Every structure is written in C-alpha cells, then in structure tokens.
Coordinates of C-alpha atoms in Angstrom, one line a residue:
X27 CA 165.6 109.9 159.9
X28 CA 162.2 108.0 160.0
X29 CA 162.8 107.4 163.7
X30 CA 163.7 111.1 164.5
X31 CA 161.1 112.2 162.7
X32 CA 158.5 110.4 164.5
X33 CA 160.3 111.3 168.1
X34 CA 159.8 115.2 167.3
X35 CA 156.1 114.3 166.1
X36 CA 156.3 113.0 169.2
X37 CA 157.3 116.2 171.7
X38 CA 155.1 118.1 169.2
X39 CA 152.0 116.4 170.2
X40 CA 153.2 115.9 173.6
X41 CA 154.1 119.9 174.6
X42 CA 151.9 121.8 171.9
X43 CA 148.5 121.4 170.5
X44 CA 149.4 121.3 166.6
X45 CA 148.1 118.2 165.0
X46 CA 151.2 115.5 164.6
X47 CA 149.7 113.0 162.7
X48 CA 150.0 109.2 163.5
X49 CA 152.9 108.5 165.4
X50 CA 154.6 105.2 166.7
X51 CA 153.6 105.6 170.0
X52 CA 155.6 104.5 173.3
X53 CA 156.3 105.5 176.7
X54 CA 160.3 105.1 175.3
X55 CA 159.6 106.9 172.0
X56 CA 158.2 110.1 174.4
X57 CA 160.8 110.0 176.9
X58 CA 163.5 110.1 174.0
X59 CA 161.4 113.0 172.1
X60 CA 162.4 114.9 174.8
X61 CA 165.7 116.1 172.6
X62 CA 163.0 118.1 170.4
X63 CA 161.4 120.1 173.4
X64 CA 163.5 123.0 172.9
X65 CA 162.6 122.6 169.0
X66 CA 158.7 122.8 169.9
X67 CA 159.9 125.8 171.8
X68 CA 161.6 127.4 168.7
X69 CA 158.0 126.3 167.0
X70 CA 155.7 128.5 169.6
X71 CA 157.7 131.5 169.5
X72 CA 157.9 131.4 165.8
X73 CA 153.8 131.4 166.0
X74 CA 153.8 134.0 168.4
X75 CA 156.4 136.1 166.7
X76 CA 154.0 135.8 163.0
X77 CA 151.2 136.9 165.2
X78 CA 153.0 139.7 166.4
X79 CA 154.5 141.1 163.2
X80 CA 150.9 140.6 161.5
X81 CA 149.2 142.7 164.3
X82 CA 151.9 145.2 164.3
X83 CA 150.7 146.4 160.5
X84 CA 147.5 147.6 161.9
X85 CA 147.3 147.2 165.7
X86 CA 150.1 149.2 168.4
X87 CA 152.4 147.2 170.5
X88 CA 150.6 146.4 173.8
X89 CA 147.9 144.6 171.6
X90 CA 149.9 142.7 169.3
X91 CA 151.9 141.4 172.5
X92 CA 148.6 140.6 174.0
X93 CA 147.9 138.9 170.9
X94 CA 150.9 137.0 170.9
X95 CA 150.8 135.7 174.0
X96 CA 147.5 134.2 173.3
X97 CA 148.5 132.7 170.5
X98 CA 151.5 131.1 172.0
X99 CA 149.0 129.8 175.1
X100 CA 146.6 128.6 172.2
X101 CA 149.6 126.7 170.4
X102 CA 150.5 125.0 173.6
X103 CA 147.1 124.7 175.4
X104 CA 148.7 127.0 178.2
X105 CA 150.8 123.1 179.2
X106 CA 153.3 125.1 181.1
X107 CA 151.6 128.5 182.6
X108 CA 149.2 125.4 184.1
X109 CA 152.2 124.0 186.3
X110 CA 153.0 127.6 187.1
X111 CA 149.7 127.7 188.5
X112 CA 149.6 124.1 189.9
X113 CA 152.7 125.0 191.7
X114 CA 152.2 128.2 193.3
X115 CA 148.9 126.0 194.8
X116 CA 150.7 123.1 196.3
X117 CA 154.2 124.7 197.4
X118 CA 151.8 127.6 198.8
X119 CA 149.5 125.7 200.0
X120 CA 150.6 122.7 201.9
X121 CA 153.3 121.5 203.9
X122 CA 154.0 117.9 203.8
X123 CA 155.6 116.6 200.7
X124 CA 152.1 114.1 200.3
X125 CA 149.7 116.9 200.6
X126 CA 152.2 119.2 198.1
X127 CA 151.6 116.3 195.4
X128 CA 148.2 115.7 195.7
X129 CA 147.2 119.8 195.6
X130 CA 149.1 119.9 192.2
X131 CA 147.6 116.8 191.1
X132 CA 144.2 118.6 191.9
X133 CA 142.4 120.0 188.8
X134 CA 141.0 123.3 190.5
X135 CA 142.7 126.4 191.1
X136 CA 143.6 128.3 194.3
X137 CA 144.2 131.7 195.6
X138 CA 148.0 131.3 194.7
X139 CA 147.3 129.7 191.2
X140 CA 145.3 132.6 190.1
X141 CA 147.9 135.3 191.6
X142 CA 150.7 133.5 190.2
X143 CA 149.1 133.4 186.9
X144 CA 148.2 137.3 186.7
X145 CA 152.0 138.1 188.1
X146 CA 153.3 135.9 185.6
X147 CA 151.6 137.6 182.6
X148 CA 152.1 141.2 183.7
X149 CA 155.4 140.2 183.6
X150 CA 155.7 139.0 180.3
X151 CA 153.3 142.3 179.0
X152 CA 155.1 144.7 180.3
X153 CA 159.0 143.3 179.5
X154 CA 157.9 143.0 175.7
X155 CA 156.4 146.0 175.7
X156 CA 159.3 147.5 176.2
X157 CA 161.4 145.8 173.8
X158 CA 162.1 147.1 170.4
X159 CA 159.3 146.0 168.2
X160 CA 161.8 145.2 165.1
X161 CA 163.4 142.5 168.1
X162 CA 160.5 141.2 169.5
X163 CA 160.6 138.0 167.2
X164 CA 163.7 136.6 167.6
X165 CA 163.4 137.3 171.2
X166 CA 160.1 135.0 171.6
X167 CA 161.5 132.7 169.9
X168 CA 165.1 132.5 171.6
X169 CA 163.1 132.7 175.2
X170 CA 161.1 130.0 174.2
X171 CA 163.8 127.3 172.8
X172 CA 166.8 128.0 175.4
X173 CA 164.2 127.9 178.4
X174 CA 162.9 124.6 177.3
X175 CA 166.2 123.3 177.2
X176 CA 166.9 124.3 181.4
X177 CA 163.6 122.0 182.1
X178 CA 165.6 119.2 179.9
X179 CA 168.8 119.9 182.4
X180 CA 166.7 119.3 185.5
X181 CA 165.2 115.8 183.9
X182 CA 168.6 115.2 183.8
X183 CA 169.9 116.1 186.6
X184 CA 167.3 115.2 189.1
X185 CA 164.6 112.6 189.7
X186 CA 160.8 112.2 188.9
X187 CA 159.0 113.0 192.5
X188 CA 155.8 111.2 191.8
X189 CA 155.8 107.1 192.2
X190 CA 152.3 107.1 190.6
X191 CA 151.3 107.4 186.7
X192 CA 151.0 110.9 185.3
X193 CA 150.9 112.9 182.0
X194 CA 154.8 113.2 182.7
X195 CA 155.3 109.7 184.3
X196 CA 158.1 109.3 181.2
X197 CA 160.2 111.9 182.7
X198 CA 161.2 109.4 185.1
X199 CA 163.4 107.0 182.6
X200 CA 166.9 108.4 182.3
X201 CA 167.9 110.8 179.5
X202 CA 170.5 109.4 176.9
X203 CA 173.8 112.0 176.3
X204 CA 172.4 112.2 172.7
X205 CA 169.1 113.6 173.9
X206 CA 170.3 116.0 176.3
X207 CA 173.0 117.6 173.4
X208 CA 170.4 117.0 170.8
X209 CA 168.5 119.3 172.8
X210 CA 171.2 121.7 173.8
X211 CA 171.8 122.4 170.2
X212 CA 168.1 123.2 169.2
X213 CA 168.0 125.4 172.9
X214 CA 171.0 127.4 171.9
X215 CA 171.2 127.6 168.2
X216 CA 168.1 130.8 168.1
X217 CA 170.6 132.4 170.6
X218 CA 172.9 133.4 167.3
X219 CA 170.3 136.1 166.4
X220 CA 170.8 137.5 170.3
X221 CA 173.7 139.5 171.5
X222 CA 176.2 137.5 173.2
X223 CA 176.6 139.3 176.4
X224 CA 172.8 138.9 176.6
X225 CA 172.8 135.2 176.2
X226 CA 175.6 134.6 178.3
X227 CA 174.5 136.7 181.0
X228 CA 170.9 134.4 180.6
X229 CA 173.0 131.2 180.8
X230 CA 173.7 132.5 184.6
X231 CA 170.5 133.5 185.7
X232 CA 169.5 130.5 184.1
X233 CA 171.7 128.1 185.7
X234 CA 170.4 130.5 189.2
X235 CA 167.2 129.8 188.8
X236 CA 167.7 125.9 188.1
X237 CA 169.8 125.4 190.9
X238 CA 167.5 127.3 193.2
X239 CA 164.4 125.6 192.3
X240 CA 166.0 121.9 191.7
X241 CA 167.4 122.3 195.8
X242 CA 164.0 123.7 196.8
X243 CA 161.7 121.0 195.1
X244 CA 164.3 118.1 195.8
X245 CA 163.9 119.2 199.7
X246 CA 160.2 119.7 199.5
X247 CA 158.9 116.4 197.6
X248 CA 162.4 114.7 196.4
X249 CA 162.1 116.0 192.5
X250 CA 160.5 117.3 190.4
X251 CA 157.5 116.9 188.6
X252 CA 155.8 118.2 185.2
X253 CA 154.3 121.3 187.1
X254 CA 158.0 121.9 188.5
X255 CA 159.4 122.3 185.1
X256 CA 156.6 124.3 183.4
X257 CA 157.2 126.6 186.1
X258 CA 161.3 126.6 185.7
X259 CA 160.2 127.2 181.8
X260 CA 158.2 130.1 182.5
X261 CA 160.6 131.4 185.1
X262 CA 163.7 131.0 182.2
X263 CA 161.4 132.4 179.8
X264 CA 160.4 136.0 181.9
X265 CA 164.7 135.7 183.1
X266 CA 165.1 136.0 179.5
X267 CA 163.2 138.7 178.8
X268 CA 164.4 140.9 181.7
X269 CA 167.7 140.4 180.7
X270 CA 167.5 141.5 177.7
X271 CA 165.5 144.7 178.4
X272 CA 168.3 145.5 180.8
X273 CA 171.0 144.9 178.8
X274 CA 169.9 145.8 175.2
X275 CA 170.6 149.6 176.3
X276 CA 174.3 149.1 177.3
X277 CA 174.9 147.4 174.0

C-alpha cells in the first residue's frame, strides 16, 4: 500500500500542480505511476466540478464554466493544452520528422499554437454550455479520467519518438499489464454516473481518434511524444463532451 501510495503521489506531482509531498523518487517509480493518470484525471475534474457548482450559486453558466476551466488549467499548470499547442506548431509547421521534434521541443509559441489553443477552448465553452448544469460535474470529471486512460493505451501501444531526455523520457520503458488495467479501472469507473450508450458510443470515437492520431504521428516522427498525448487527451476530452451533448437529447 506504501508503494502505491507513493506511485500515485507520484503521477500527482508529475500531471497536476497539487503539492505531493516527499516521494521516493525514480525514473521506474514514474513510469509505473502511470496506472494513477486517469486517477489525477478524476482529481481535476472533481476541482473543476467544486468550482463550478460554487459559481453556479451566484454567477450564470457561461462564467462558472469559464471559471472551471481555469481552475482545471490552474490544477494542472495547462501540462496538456501546452502539447496541444506544441503540436499544432511542429506538425503545422515543419516537414521532416527532425525539424517536427525540435519545433515542439521549442519553448515559444506559433501561429498554429495560439489558433489551436483558442479553437480548443471555444470548444470546450460552448459544449458545456450547453449541457445541463445539474450534469456538468460528473461530466468533467468522467471526460477527464476516461481520456487520460486513451493516452495510457497509446504508451502502450506505441513507442517513445524522441532518443533524447525529456520531461516524458519515462514513457519510453514498457508499461506492465497491471498498470495499464490499473488504469483502465480508474479511466472507466466515473463512466457509472454516465449513460451507457453515451460512454459506449465515446469508447468508439475514442478508439477513432487514437487510431488516427497513433498512424499519423508513427508516420510523421515514429511515436509519440508527451505533446502527442496531451493533445489525444484534449481531443478525447472535447470527443467526450460532443457526444454527450448529442446524445443526452435522444435519451
């Protein structure tokens, strides 16, 4: 218990910016903490969903979304809508899979990291916006947990593009079984609050999206990288929410 402990204190300094304490640090210990990213997930939308429901007594909607969203970005120090934005630059940008790494690597932002960026959160506004305040919550946190556990499928699945150390340099070492259905578990269990056909139709456009991306990147730079699977988070995490506004009404 001492062990697992320290591996989810682990993903929760790692992916989020709430303090962890001392932890028993290793390159290992990280790579295995990795079961506990969809549980950090469940963690940020359960911040954004207080935030929400506290703004909601006094504020309308659209601002207690806004606020939500910031509060979620604050929680994780905006780790993944940064790869989104690192992405859009180097896939947009360059051609060669050498010049792809290196402008993703590069700590400015570009014309496509700033569009992506304002895209991305329109997106996310206006699909919560026009959810059901009363469903809001569980939907935040749902999005956030199951879409952190697609990012674990492609670790899994495919291999770490960069030969060089990195922030994500352990997401080259392999992924145990018990991670990857440790992780499962925490991804899917928020889904129990959700509609089934909702979730199940998500688990496609899920699976879509990580097939798409996984063949695109793999023929682009061989794999992926820790910008790559911010951006399949966020992608999951606005898939989510579009499902469910088009679904909730046929339910």
């Amino acid at each position: 218990m001492k062990q697992q402990l320290n591996l989810f204190f682990h993903a929760l300094q790692f992916y989020s910016r709430i303090p962890a304490g001392k932890i028993d640090y290793s390159e290992e210990n990280l790579a295995q903490s990795i079961r506990y990213f969809p549980l950090v997930g469940s963690v940020v939308g359960i911040v954004g969903a207080s935030v929400f429901m506290l703004c909601m007594l006094v504020f309308s909607q659209g601002v207690s979304v806004t606020a939500a969203l910031i509060s979620m970005i604050a929680v994780t120090g905006a780790l993944h809508e940064d790869g989104v934005s690192d992405f859009f630059d180097g896939f947009g940008g360059a051609y060669t899979r050498e010049r792809i790494l290196e402008i993703m690597k590069d700590s400015h932002v570009g014309a496509y990291g700033v569009i992506s960026l304002v895209l991305l959160f329109l997106a996310k506004f206006s699909l919560l916006t026009s959810i059901t305040p009363e469903k809001v919550p569980l939907v935040l946190i749902a999005a956030h947990a199951s879409s952190r556990f697609v990012a674990v499928a492609l670790m899994r699945s495919s291999s770490y593009a960069r030969t060089e150390n990195s922030k994500s340099a352990h997401s080259r070492l392999s992924l145990s079984r018990t991670t990857v259905v440790t992780a499962f578990v925490f991804g899917v269990l928020p889904l129990v609050f959700i509609p089934p056909l909702v979730s199940a139709v998500a688990a496609i456009v899920y699976a879509i999206i990580l097939f798409a991306l996984k063949h695109y990147v793999e023929k682009k730079i061989g794999g992926f990288t820790g910008d790559v699977l911010g951006t399949l988070q966020q992608f999951c995490e606005i898939a989510f929410y579009l499902v469910y506004t088009a679904l909730i009404s046929l339910i």
